[in-house]
PDB file of C-alpha atoms in Angstrom:
ATOM      1  CA  MET A 951       0.000   0.000   0.000  1.00  0.00           C
ATOM      2  CA  SER A 952       1.250   3.481  -0.877  1.00  0.00           C
ATOM      3  CA  ILE A 953       0.333   7.026   0.045  1.00  0.00           C
ATOM      4  CA  LEU A 954       0.090   9.621  -2.704  1.00  0.00           C
ATOM      5  CA  ILE A 955       1.122  13.115  -1.612  1.00  0.00           C
ATOM      6  CA  THR A 956       0.322  15.851  -4.096  1.00  0.00           C
ATOM      7  CA  GLY A 957       2.452  18.958  -3.716  1.00  0.00           C
ATOM      8  CA  GLY A 958       4.832  16.901  -1.607  1.00  0.00           C
ATOM      9  CA  ALA A 959       7.826  18.984  -2.704  1.00  0.00           C
ATOM     10  CA  GLY A 960       6.263  22.144  -1.299  1.00  0.00           C
ATOM     11  CA  TYR A 961       6.764  23.703   2.104  1.00  0.00           C
ATOM     12  CA  ILE A 962       4.250  21.848   4.270  1.00  0.00           C
ATOM     13  CA  GLY A 963       3.993  18.858   1.958  1.00  0.00           C
ATOM     14  CA  SER A 964       7.727  18.114   2.073  1.00  0.00           C
ATOM     15  CA  ASN A 965       7.851  18.193   5.865  1.00  0.00           C
ATOM     16  CA  THR A 966       4.879  15.817   5.969  1.00  0.00           C
ATOM     17  CA  THR A 967       6.438  13.576   3.325  1.00  0.00           C
ATOM     18  CA  ARG A 968       9.612  13.240   5.377  1.00  0.00           C
ATOM     19  CA  LEU A 969       7.737  12.511   8.603  1.00  0.00           C
ATOM     20  CA  LEU A 970       5.641   9.748   7.012  1.00  0.00           C
ATOM     21  CA  ALA A 971       8.591   8.269   5.113  1.00  0.00           C
ATOM     22  CA  ASP A 972      10.618   8.145   8.320  1.00  0.00           C
ATOM     23  CA  SER A 973       7.760   6.240   9.970  1.00  0.00           C
ATOM     24  CA  GLY A 974       7.975   3.532   7.280  1.00  0.00           C
ATOM     25  CA  GLU A 975       5.229   4.592   4.896  1.00  0.00           C
ATOM     26  CA  ARG A 976       5.725   4.029   1.165  1.00  0.00           C
ATOM     27  CA  ILE A 977       5.339   7.467  -0.393  1.00  0.00           C
ATOM     28  CA  ILE A 978       4.737   8.652  -3.949  1.00  0.00           C
ATOM     29  CA  VAL A 979       4.970  12.423  -4.403  1.00  0.00           C
ATOM     30  CA  LEU A 980       3.254  14.064  -7.363  1.00  0.00           C
ATOM     31  CA  ASP A 981       4.499  17.608  -7.882  1.00  0.00           C
ATOM     32  CA  ASN A 982       4.961  19.759 -10.986  1.00  0.00           C
ATOM     33  CA  LEU A 983       7.820  21.641  -9.226  1.00  0.00           C
ATOM     34  CA  GLN A 984       6.411  25.024 -10.216  1.00  0.00           C
ATOM     35  CA  LEU A 985       6.261  25.942  -6.527  1.00  0.00           C
ATOM     36  CA  GLY A 986       7.923  22.905  -4.964  1.00  0.00           C
ATOM     37  CA  HIS A 987      11.607  21.996  -4.849  1.00  0.00           C
ATOM     38  CA  ARG A 988      13.192  18.678  -5.730  1.00  0.00           C
ATOM     39  CA  ALA A 989      15.756  19.253  -2.960  1.00  0.00           C
ATOM     40  CA  ALA A 990      12.956  19.470  -0.369  1.00  0.00           C
ATOM     41  CA  ILE A 991      12.414  15.721  -0.712  1.00  0.00           C
ATOM     42  CA  VAL A 992      15.220  14.609   1.557  1.00  0.00           C
ATOM     43  CA  SER A 993      14.142  10.973   2.058  1.00  0.00           C
ATOM     44  CA  PRO A 994      15.825   8.853  -0.655  1.00  0.00           C
ATOM     45  CA  GLU A 995      13.155   6.161  -0.553  1.00  0.00           C
ATOM     46  CA  VAL A 996      10.392   8.596  -1.630  1.00  0.00           C
ATOM     47  CA  GLU A 997       9.367   8.329  -5.288  1.00  0.00           C
ATOM     48  CA  LEU A 998       8.936  11.693  -7.014  1.00  0.00           C
ATOM     49  CA  VAL A 999       6.696  11.896 -10.068  1.00  0.00           C
ATOM     50  CA  VAL A1000       7.070  15.247 -11.824  1.00  0.00           C
ATOM     51  CA  GLY A1001       3.673  16.041 -13.246  1.00  0.00           C
ATOM     52  CA  ASP A1002       0.377  17.783 -12.708  1.00  0.00           C
ATOM     53  CA  ILE A1003      -2.593  16.578 -10.691  1.00  0.00           C
ATOM     54  CA  GLY A1004      -4.841  17.700 -13.537  1.00  0.00           C
ATOM     55  CA  ASP A1005      -3.104  15.455 -16.082  1.00  0.00           C
ATOM     56  CA  PRO A1006      -5.257  12.314 -16.353  1.00  0.00           C
ATOM     57  CA  VAL A1007      -2.470  10.289 -17.990  1.00  0.00           C
ATOM     58  CA  VAL A1008      -0.004  10.975 -15.167  1.00  0.00           C
ATOM     59  CA  VAL A1009      -2.587  10.404 -12.448  1.00  0.00           C
ATOM     60  CA  GLU A1010      -3.890   7.186 -13.993  1.00  0.00           C
ATOM     61  CA  ASP A1011      -0.373   5.800 -14.304  1.00  0.00           C
ATOM     62  CA  ILE A1012       0.208   6.298 -10.578  1.00  0.00           C
ATOM     63  CA  PHE A1013      -3.032   4.642  -9.548  1.00  0.00           C
ATOM     64  CA  SER A1014      -2.718   1.748 -12.006  1.00  0.00           C
ATOM     65  CA  ARG A1015       0.724   0.707 -10.706  1.00  0.00           C
ATOM     66  CA  GLY A1016      -0.493  -0.391  -7.280  1.00  0.00           C
ATOM     67  CA  GLN A1017      -2.959   0.226  -4.501  1.00  0.00           C
ATOM     68  CA  ILE A1018      -2.998   3.786  -3.189  1.00  0.00           C
ATOM     69  CA  ASP A1019      -4.257   3.639   0.377  1.00  0.00           C
ATOM     70  CA  ALA A1020      -4.698   7.377   0.888  1.00  0.00           C
ATOM     71  CA  VAL A1021      -4.159  10.739  -0.769  1.00  0.00           C
ATOM     72  CA  LEU A1022      -2.764  13.772   1.047  1.00  0.00           C
ATOM     73  CA  HIS A1023      -3.558  16.769  -1.129  1.00  0.00           C
ATOM     74  CA  PHE A1024      -1.320  19.830  -0.719  1.00  0.00           C
ATOM     75  CA  ALA A1025      -0.993  20.971  -4.339  1.00  0.00           C
ATOM     76  CA  ALA A1026      -2.561  24.419  -4.841  1.00  0.00           C
ATOM     77  CA  TRP A1027      -1.905  28.024  -5.722  1.00  0.00           C
ATOM     78  CA  ALA A1028      -1.974  29.968  -2.460  1.00  0.00           C
ATOM     79  CA  LEU A1029      -1.349  33.701  -2.910  1.00  0.00           C
ATOM     80  CA  VAL A1030      -4.370  35.753  -1.909  1.00  0.00           C
ATOM     81  CA  GLY A1031      -3.424  38.848  -3.887  1.00  0.00           C
ATOM     82  CA  GLU A1032      -2.668  36.868  -7.012  1.00  0.00           C
ATOM     83  CA  SER A1033      -6.009  35.071  -6.711  1.00  0.00           C
ATOM     84  CA  VAL A1034      -7.787  38.426  -6.877  1.00  0.00           C
ATOM     85  CA  GLU A1035      -5.867  39.358 -10.023  1.00  0.00           C
ATOM     86  CA  GLN A1036      -6.071  35.922 -11.680  1.00  0.00           C
ATOM     87  CA  PRO A1037      -9.168  34.134 -10.372  1.00  0.00           C
ATOM     88  CA  LEU A1038      -9.389  31.644 -13.242  1.00  0.00           C
ATOM     89  CA  LYS A1039      -5.852  30.425 -12.515  1.00  0.00           C
ATOM     90  CA  TYR A1040      -6.982  29.591  -8.984  1.00  0.00           C
ATOM     91  CA  TYR A1041     -10.298  28.020  -9.924  1.00  0.00           C
ATOM     92  CA  THR A1042      -8.610  25.860 -12.563  1.00  0.00           C
ATOM     93  CA  ASN A1043      -5.755  24.615 -10.387  1.00  0.00           C
ATOM     94  CA  ASN A1044      -7.511  24.461  -7.015  1.00  0.00           C
ATOM     95  CA  ILE A1045     -10.881  23.090  -8.151  1.00  0.00           C
ATOM     96  CA  SER A1046     -10.812  21.620 -11.674  1.00  0.00           C
ATOM     97  CA  ALA A1047      -7.473  19.807 -11.429  1.00  0.00           C
ATOM     98  CA  PRO A1048      -8.298  17.942  -8.180  1.00  0.00           C
ATOM     99  CA  LEU A1049     -11.399  16.505  -9.871  1.00  0.00           C
ATOM    100  CA  VAL A1050      -9.059  14.382 -12.009  1.00  0.00           C
ATOM    101  CA  LEU A1051      -7.454  13.107  -8.826  1.00  0.00           C
ATOM    102  CA  LEU A1052     -10.780  12.375  -7.146  1.00  0.00           C
ATOM    103  CA  ASP A1053     -12.097  10.528 -10.187  1.00  0.00           C
ATOM    104  CA  ALA A1054      -9.025   8.277 -10.207  1.00  0.00           C
ATOM    105  CA  MET A1055      -9.573   7.598  -6.509  1.00  0.00           C
ATOM    106  CA  ARG A1056     -13.192   6.648  -7.187  1.00  0.00           C
ATOM    107  CA  ARG A1057     -12.300   4.265 -10.009  1.00  0.00           C
ATOM    108  CA  HIS A1058      -9.444   2.595  -8.118  1.00  0.00           C
ATOM    109  CA  GLY A1059     -11.181   2.276  -4.755  1.00  0.00           C
ATOM    110  CA  THR A1060      -9.082   4.730  -2.736  1.00  0.00           C
ATOM    111  CA  ARG A1061     -11.306   6.045   0.063  1.00  0.00           C
ATOM    112  CA  HIS A1062      -9.062   8.210   2.309  1.00  0.00           C
ATOM    113  CA  PHE A1063      -8.404  11.864   1.452  1.00  0.00           C
ATOM    114  CA  ILE A1064      -6.680  14.492   3.611  1.00  0.00           C
ATOM    115  CA  PHE A1065      -7.112  18.021   2.345  1.00  0.00           C
ATOM    116  CA  SER A1066      -4.769  20.922   2.992  1.00  0.00           C
ATOM    117  CA  SER A1067      -7.317  23.710   3.403  1.00  0.00           C
ATOM    118  CA  THR A1068      -7.107  27.117   5.037  1.00  0.00           C
ATOM    119  CA  ALA A1069      -8.601  29.530   7.539  1.00  0.00           C
ATOM    120  CA  ALA A1070      -9.209  31.757   4.502  1.00  0.00           C
ATOM    121  CA  THR A1071     -12.422  29.783   3.973  1.00  0.00           C
ATOM    122  CA  TYR A1072     -13.883  31.635   6.976  1.00  0.00           C
ATOM    123  CA  GLY A1073     -13.412  35.163   5.638  1.00  0.00           C
ATOM    124  CA  ASN A1074     -13.694  38.082   8.022  1.00  0.00           C
ATOM    125  CA  PRO A1075     -14.125  36.838  11.603  1.00  0.00           C
ATOM    126  CA  VAL A1076     -17.420  37.369  13.384  1.00  0.00           C
ATOM    127  CA  ARG A1077     -15.892  35.955  16.570  1.00  0.00           C
ATOM    128  CA  VAL A1078     -12.400  35.145  17.826  1.00  0.00           C
ATOM    129  CA  PRO A1079     -11.161  32.527  18.430  1.00  0.00           C
ATOM    130  CA  MET A1080     -12.693  30.810  15.399  1.00  0.00           C
ATOM    131  CA  ASP A1081     -13.970  27.244  15.627  1.00  0.00           C
ATOM    132  CA  GLU A1082     -15.192  25.013  12.799  1.00  0.00           C
ATOM    133  CA  THR A1083     -18.790  26.212  13.167  1.00  0.00           C
ATOM    134  CA  HIS A1084     -17.723  29.758  12.272  1.00  0.00           C
ATOM    135  CA  PRO A1085     -19.514  30.959   9.098  1.00  0.00           C
ATOM    136  CA  GLN A1086     -17.555  30.243   5.933  1.00  0.00           C
ATOM    137  CA  GLU A1087     -17.734  33.363   3.795  1.00  0.00           C
ATOM    138  CA  PRO A1088     -14.353  33.726   2.056  1.00  0.00           C
ATOM    139  CA  ILE A1089     -13.500  37.163   0.708  1.00  0.00           C
ATOM    140  CA  ASN A1090     -11.092  36.213  -2.087  1.00  0.00           C
ATOM    141  CA  PRO A1091     -10.863  33.621  -4.895  1.00  0.00           C
ATOM    142  CA  TYR A1092      -8.180  31.656  -3.034  1.00  0.00           C
ATOM    143  CA  GLY A1093     -10.477  31.088  -0.049  1.00  0.00           C
ATOM    144  CA  ARG A1094     -13.446  30.411  -2.308  1.00  0.00           C
ATOM    145  CA  SER A1095     -11.490  27.818  -4.286  1.00  0.00           C
ATOM    146  CA  LYS A1096     -10.577  25.944  -1.113  1.00  0.00           C
ATOM    147  CA  LEU A1097     -14.130  26.097   0.216  1.00  0.00           C
ATOM    148  CA  THR A1098     -15.509  24.795  -3.082  1.00  0.00           C
ATOM    149  CA  LEU A1099     -13.274  21.728  -2.896  1.00  0.00           C
ATOM    150  CA  GLU A1100     -14.329  21.196   0.722  1.00  0.00           C
ATOM    151  CA  ARG A1101     -17.945  21.053  -0.482  1.00  0.00           C
ATOM    152  CA  ILE A1102     -17.056  18.707  -3.331  1.00  0.00           C
ATOM    153  CA  LEU A1103     -15.483  16.328  -0.811  1.00  0.00           C
ATOM    154  CA  ALA A1104     -18.677  16.415   1.258  1.00  0.00           C
ATOM    155  CA  ASP A1105     -20.661  15.383  -1.826  1.00  0.00           C
ATOM    156  CA  CYS A1106     -18.266  12.525  -2.651  1.00  0.00           C
ATOM    157  CA  GLY A1107     -18.820  10.854   0.721  1.00  0.00           C
ATOM    158  CA  PRO A1108     -22.412   9.675   0.219  1.00  0.00           C
ATOM    159  CA  ALA A1109     -21.861   9.235  -3.533  1.00  0.00           C
ATOM    160  CA  TRP A1110     -19.044   6.669  -3.375  1.00  0.00           C
ATOM    161  CA  GLY A1111     -17.801   6.310   0.171  1.00  0.00           C
ATOM    162  CA  LEU A1112     -14.959   8.837   0.297  1.00  0.00           C
ATOM    163  CA  GLN A1113     -13.818   9.560   3.846  1.00  0.00           C
ATOM    164  CA  HIS A1114     -11.903  12.789   4.301  1.00  0.00           C
ATOM    165  CA  VAL A1115     -10.272  15.055   6.849  1.00  0.00           C
ATOM    166  CA  ILE A1116     -10.142  18.762   6.048  1.00  0.00           C
ATOM    167  CA  LEU A1117      -7.308  20.568   7.836  1.00  0.00           C
ATOM    168  CA  ARG A1118      -7.750  24.336   7.959  1.00  0.00           C
ATOM    169  CA  TYR A1119      -4.358  25.908   8.636  1.00  0.00           C
ATOM    170  CA  PHE A1120      -3.901  29.254  10.226  1.00  0.00           C
ATOM    171  CA  ASN A1121      -0.342  30.674   9.708  1.00  0.00           C
ATOM    172  CA  ALA A1122       2.337  28.068   9.015  1.00  0.00           C
ATOM    173  CA  ALA A1123       5.923  29.008   9.878  1.00  0.00           C
ATOM    174  CA  GLY A1124       9.282  27.536  10.879  1.00  0.00           C
ATOM    175  CA  SER A1125      11.484  24.820   9.418  1.00  0.00           C
ATOM    176  CA  SER A1126      12.471  21.236  10.098  1.00  0.00           C
ATOM    177  CA  GLU A1127      14.551  20.754  13.236  1.00  0.00           C
ATOM    178  CA  ASP A1128      17.738  20.228  11.209  1.00  0.00           C
ATOM    179  CA  ALA A1129      16.910  23.191   8.926  1.00  0.00           C
ATOM    180  CA  LEU A1130      17.044  20.989   5.806  1.00  0.00           C
ATOM    181  CA  ILE A1131      13.451  21.821   4.848  1.00  0.00           C
ATOM    182  CA  GLY A1132      12.199  25.376   5.075  1.00  0.00           C
ATOM    183  CA  GLU A1133      10.047  28.043   3.509  1.00  0.00           C
ATOM    184  CA  ASP A1134      11.275  29.089   0.055  1.00  0.00           C
ATOM    185  CA  HIS A1135       8.603  31.012  -1.840  1.00  0.00           C
ATOM    186  CA  SER A1136       9.044  33.498  -4.656  1.00  0.00           C
ATOM    187  CA  PRO A1137       7.764  36.017  -3.912  1.00  0.00           C
ATOM    188  CA  GLU A1138       7.792  35.537  -0.130  1.00  0.00           C
ATOM    189  CA  THR A1139       4.698  37.116   1.396  1.00  0.00           C
ATOM    190  CA  HIS A1140       4.509  35.458   4.818  1.00  0.00           C
ATOM    191  CA  LEU A1141       5.369  37.664   7.781  1.00  0.00           C
ATOM    192  CA  ILE A1142       7.907  35.592   9.724  1.00  0.00           C
ATOM    193  CA  PRO A1143      10.243  34.667   6.844  1.00  0.00           C
ATOM    194  CA  ARG A1144       9.786  38.101   5.288  1.00  0.00           C
ATOM    195  CA  THR A1145      10.835  39.729   8.585  1.00  0.00           C
ATOM    196  CA  LEU A1146      13.899  37.514   8.905  1.00  0.00           C
ATOM    197  CA  MET A1147      14.857  38.036   5.264  1.00  0.00           C
ATOM    198  CA  ALA A1148      14.871  41.778   5.934  1.00  0.00           C
ATOM    199  CA  VAL A1149      17.242  41.157   8.837  1.00  0.00           C
ATOM    200  CA  ALA A1150      19.467  38.951   6.666  1.00  0.00           C
ATOM    201  CA  GLY A1151      19.559  41.556   3.916  1.00  0.00           C
ATOM    202  CA  THR A1152      18.060  39.216   1.331  1.00  0.00           C
ATOM    203  CA  ALA A1153      14.862  41.262   1.036  1.00  0.00           C
ATOM    204  CA  PRO A1154      13.945  44.948   1.268  1.00  0.00           C
ATOM    205  CA  PRO A1155      12.811  46.437   4.581  1.00  0.00           C
ATOM    206  CA  LEU A1156       9.626  44.954   5.977  1.00  0.00           C
ATOM    207  CA  THR A1157       6.447  46.987   5.484  1.00  0.00           C
ATOM    208  CA  VAL A1158       4.105  46.982   8.467  1.00  0.00           C
ATOM    209  CA  PHE A1159       0.624  47.438   7.040  1.00  0.00           C
ATOM    210  CA  GLY A1160      -1.405  49.370   9.588  1.00  0.00           C
ATOM    211  CA  THR A1161      -0.695  50.403  13.154  1.00  0.00           C
ATOM    212  CA  ASP A1162      -4.196  51.535  14.104  1.00  0.00           C
ATOM    213  CA  TYR A1163      -6.037  48.231  14.451  1.00  0.00           C
ATOM    214  CA  PRO A1164      -8.155  47.606  17.577  1.00  0.00           C
ATOM    215  CA  THR A1165      -5.469  45.317  19.031  1.00  0.00           C
ATOM    216  CA  PRO A1166      -3.191  45.850  22.056  1.00  0.00           C
ATOM    217  CA  ASP A1167      -0.355  47.392  20.000  1.00  0.00           C
ATOM    218  CA  GLY A1168      -2.310  48.483  16.923  1.00  0.00           C
ATOM    219  CA  THR A1169      -0.930  45.822  14.551  1.00  0.00           C
ATOM    220  CA  CYS A1170      -2.663  42.731  13.168  1.00  0.00           C
ATOM    221  CA  VAL A1171      -2.814  39.589  15.291  1.00  0.00           C
ATOM    222  CA  ARG A1172      -2.419  36.101  13.809  1.00  0.00           C
ATOM    223  CA  ASP A1173      -2.106  32.503  15.011  1.00  0.00           C
ATOM    224  CA  TYR A1174       1.274  31.011  14.002  1.00  0.00           C
ATOM    225  CA  VAL A1175       1.696  27.230  13.956  1.00  0.00           C
ATOM    226  CA  HIS A1176       4.982  25.374  13.463  1.00  0.00           C
ATOM    227  CA  VAL A1177       5.251  23.499  10.166  1.00  0.00           C
ATOM    228  CA  MET A1178       6.375  20.341  11.977  1.00  0.00           C
ATOM    229  CA  ASP A1179       3.220  20.441  14.074  1.00  0.00           C
ATOM    230  CA  LEU A1180       1.237  20.616  10.834  1.00  0.00           C
ATOM    231  CA  ALA A1181       3.093  17.553   9.548  1.00  0.00           C
ATOM    232  CA  VAL A1182       2.196  15.647  12.722  1.00  0.00           C
ATOM    233  CA  ALA A1183      -1.448  16.663  12.298  1.00  0.00           C
ATOM    234  CA  HIS A1184      -1.500  15.042   8.842  1.00  0.00           C
ATOM    235  CA  ALA A1185      -0.039  11.843  10.240  1.00  0.00           C
ATOM    236  CA  LYS A1186      -2.700  11.796  12.945  1.00  0.00           C
ATOM    237  CA  ALA A1187      -5.438  12.499  10.388  1.00  0.00           C
ATOM    238  CA  LEU A1188      -4.219   9.527   8.343  1.00  0.00           C
ATOM    239  CA  ALA A1189      -4.267   7.265  11.405  1.00  0.00           C
ATOM    240  CA  TYR A1190      -7.753   8.537  12.237  1.00  0.00           C
ATOM    241  CA  LEU A1191      -9.139   7.649   8.804  1.00  0.00           C
ATOM    242  CA  ARG A1192      -7.425   4.254   8.761  1.00  0.00           C
ATOM    243  CA  ALA A1193      -9.064   3.490  12.105  1.00  0.00           C
ATOM    244  CA  GLY A1194     -12.492   4.113  10.563  1.00  0.00           C
ATOM    245  CA  GLY A1195     -12.966   7.755  11.523  1.00  0.00           C
ATOM    246  CA  GLU A1196     -15.798   9.721   9.957  1.00  0.00           C
ATOM    247  CA  SER A1197     -15.223  12.676   7.675  1.00  0.00           C
ATOM    248  CA  THR A1198     -14.473  15.865   9.587  1.00  0.00           C
ATOM    249  CA  ALA A1199     -12.827  19.280   9.426  1.00  0.00           C
ATOM    250  CA  CYS A1200     -10.336  20.587  11.984  1.00  0.00           C
ATOM    251  CA  ASN A1201      -8.606  23.892  12.569  1.00  0.00           C
ATOM    252  CA  LEU A1202      -4.835  23.736  12.987  1.00  0.00           C
ATOM    253  CA  GLY A1203      -3.445  26.513  15.148  1.00  0.00           C
ATOM    254  CA  THR A1204      -2.175  27.145  18.645  1.00  0.00           C
ATOM    255  CA  GLY A1205      -5.096  29.215  19.904  1.00  0.00           C
ATOM    256  CA  ASN A1206      -2.676  32.047  20.721  1.00  0.00           C
ATOM    257  CA  GLY A1207      -2.570  35.338  18.870  1.00  0.00           C
ATOM    258  CA  VAL A1208       0.718  37.097  18.074  1.00  0.00           C
ATOM    259  CA  SER A1209       0.825  40.624  16.676  1.00  0.00           C
ATOM    260  CA  VAL A1210       3.031  41.897  13.860  1.00  0.00           C
ATOM    261  CA  GLN A1211       4.894  44.055  16.364  1.00  0.00           C
ATOM    262  CA  GLN A1212       5.466  41.055  18.631  1.00  0.00           C
ATOM    263  CA  VAL A1213       6.906  39.105  15.683  1.00  0.00           C
ATOM    264  CA  ILE A1214       9.290  42.000  14.993  1.00  0.00           C
ATOM    265  CA  ASP A1215      10.323  42.203  18.662  1.00  0.00           C
ATOM    266  CA  LEU A1216      10.936  38.449  18.852  1.00  0.00           C
ATOM    267  CA  ALA A1217      12.863  38.472  15.579  1.00  0.00           C
ATOM    268  CA  GLU A1218      15.178  41.143  16.999  1.00  0.00           C
ATOM    269  CA  THR A1219      15.663  39.108  20.179  1.00  0.00           C
ATOM    270  CA  VAL A1220      16.400  35.903  18.254  1.00  0.00           C
ATOM    271  CA  THR A1221      18.752  37.444  15.692  1.00  0.00           C
ATOM    272  CA  GLY A1222      20.307  40.147  17.841  1.00  0.00           C
ATOM    273  CA  LYS A1223      19.704  42.589  14.995  1.00  0.00           C
ATOM    274  CA  LYS A1224      17.217  45.326  14.215  1.00  0.00           C
ATOM    275  CA  VAL A1225      14.473  44.563  11.718  1.00  0.00           C
ATOM    276  CA  PRO A1226      14.643  47.134   8.883  1.00  0.00           C
ATOM    277  CA  ARG A1227      11.082  48.294   8.477  1.00  0.00           C
ATOM    278  CA  GLU A1228       8.749  50.973   7.262  1.00  0.00           C
ATOM    279  CA  TYR A1229       5.104  51.647   7.950  1.00  0.00           C
ATOM    280  CA  GLY A1230       2.213  51.790   5.546  1.00  0.00           C
ATOM    281  CA  PRO A1231      -1.579  51.979   5.589  1.00  0.00           C
ATOM    282  CA  ARG A1232      -3.809  48.996   6.244  1.00  0.00           C
ATOM    283  CA  ARG A1233      -4.212  46.535   3.388  1.00  0.00           C
ATOM    284  CA  PRO A1234      -7.811  46.050   2.233  1.00  0.00           C
ATOM    285  CA  GLY A1235      -9.277  42.832   3.600  1.00  0.00           C
ATOM    286  CA  ASP A1236      -6.838  42.385   6.500  1.00  0.00           C
ATOM    287  CA  PRO A1237      -8.942  41.666   9.616  1.00  0.00           C
ATOM    288  CA  PRO A1238      -7.550  42.812  12.975  1.00  0.00           C
ATOM    289  CA  SER A1239      -7.319  39.341  14.485  1.00  0.00           C
ATOM    290  CA  LEU A1240      -7.402  35.729  13.244  1.00  0.00           C
ATOM    291  CA  VAL A1241      -6.930  33.117  15.966  1.00  0.00           C
ATOM    292  CA  ALA A1242      -7.906  29.440  15.879  1.00  0.00           C
ATOM    293  CA  ASP A1243      -9.934  27.425  18.307  1.00  0.00           C
ATOM    294  CA  PRO A1244      -8.108  24.086  17.811  1.00  0.00           C
ATOM    295  CA  SER A1245     -10.137  22.091  20.334  1.00  0.00           C
ATOM    296  CA  ARG A1246     -11.728  19.806  17.731  1.00  0.00           C
ATOM    297  CA  ALA A1247      -8.305  18.703  16.467  1.00  0.00           C
ATOM    298  CA  ARG A1248      -7.406  17.923  20.072  1.00  0.00           C
ATOM    299  CA  SER A1249     -10.528  15.863  20.732  1.00  0.00           C
ATOM    300  CA  VAL A1250     -10.884  14.128  17.341  1.00  0.00           C
ATOM    301  CA  LEU A1251      -7.297  13.703  16.145  1.00  0.00           C
ATOM    302  CA  GLN A1252      -5.545  13.856  19.546  1.00  0.00           C
ATOM    303  CA  TRP A1253      -3.425  16.651  18.096  1.00  0.00           C
ATOM    304  CA  THR A1254      -2.090  19.683  19.943  1.00  0.00           C
ATOM    305  CA  ALA A1255       0.658  21.993  18.714  1.00  0.00           C
ATOM    306  CA  ALA A1256       3.832  20.825  20.477  1.00  0.00           C
ATOM    307  CA  ARG A1257       5.728  24.042  19.626  1.00  0.00           C
ATOM    308  CA  PRO A1258       3.268  26.831  20.465  1.00  0.00           C
ATOM    309  CA  ASP A1259       5.863  29.365  21.635  1.00  0.00           C
ATOM    310  CA  PRO A1260       6.269  31.984  18.867  1.00  0.00           C
ATOM    311  CA  ARG A1261       9.918  32.439  19.811  1.00  0.00           C
ATOM    312  CA  THR A1262      10.546  28.746  19.121  1.00  0.00           C
ATOM    313  CA  ILE A1263       8.880  29.110  15.718  1.00  0.00           C
ATOM    314  CA  ILE A1264      10.960  32.181  14.839  1.00  0.00           C
ATOM    315  CA  GLU A1265      14.176  30.507  16.017  1.00  0.00           C
ATOM    316  CA  SER A1266      13.364  27.592  13.737  1.00  0.00           C
ATOM    317  CA  ALA A1267      12.767  29.884  10.759  1.00  0.00           C
ATOM    318  CA  TRP A1268      15.999  31.771  11.484  1.00  0.00           C
ATOM    319  CA  ARG A1269      18.024  28.526  11.447  1.00  0.00           C
ATOM    320  CA  TRP A1270      16.781  27.981   7.900  1.00  0.00           C
ATOM    321  CA  ILE A1271      17.362  31.548   6.680  1.00  0.00           C
ATOM    322  CA  SER A1272      20.766  31.962   8.363  1.00  0.00           C
ATOM    323  CA  GLY A1273      21.890  28.384   7.744  1.00  0.00           C
ATOM    324  CA  PRO A1274      24.017  26.786   5.012  1.00  0.00           C
ATOM    325  CA  ARG A1275      21.260  27.079   2.405  1.00  0.00           C
ATOM    326  CA  GLY A1276      20.527  30.694   3.229  1.00  0.00           C
ATOM    327  CA  GLY A1277      16.808  30.083   3.094  1.00  0.00           C
ATOM    328  CA  ARG A1278      16.939  28.824  -0.501  1.00  0.00           C
ATOM    329  CA  TYR A1279      17.055  25.418  -2.145  1.00  0.00           C
TER     330      TYR A1279
END
């Protein structure tokens, strides 16, 4: 039995791939390497298939070679701003392409699907912290594309027996403990690596968007979760489905909010250097606070973030950015 991991050469997918491979799972990664990195697959026993999840020939070849026990689906476009400018790119890749994958699963009898979703499916918060019953009203095509696939999965359950776990991430950050796998996006838009890149001199000064939010220090508050904790959550979701668990959705976060200013302060403490920065107006669509209620993941998957301290997360990210690879593959 094999596990198919789509987008397994990407940031979160590669950390999950390594964790499962190290536990003895037979892994096939399907990645077109447009966003992923061949060097992020550090386990030699993992098979990499370079191709697209929307290519029926490639997908059929994988499923016809042997029994796929489960699919972990990470492959997606994930830039909010870009999704606003190019919505069809996001609807094609994040909705249409996975239908090819799901159809192959249906025909070959694969019933377990773990979906890398996002807190962006909730849209602007009506309450904080946000649990899974929070209204889902995404405010951009990226969030809408993820929510649409969530609803497709719900329809596939009664139709042909698909069992799924939807994992809604809040803000992933950090690197593997040995700093071999880290966050390498182009462009880099995430706050923690962007802050540390400004310190390292590999990116322009950080822009702080808005200092007048109704938060303790006036800057946005977010819930940061270590990428290795996300990898563990996928392993637990797989064990849950294999044990006969029913389809569910779980938030993945720490339940603790950290402001932009706090990230800057911690980055200066960790690096011993000032963060070059400038200040700008609020960005449209940025809510003041997004914090997870992760209690369902704790009760259903027996998962809790083991590295909730934001300093630990920033130290991990700094090891990657300041390490031998300089934050790049």
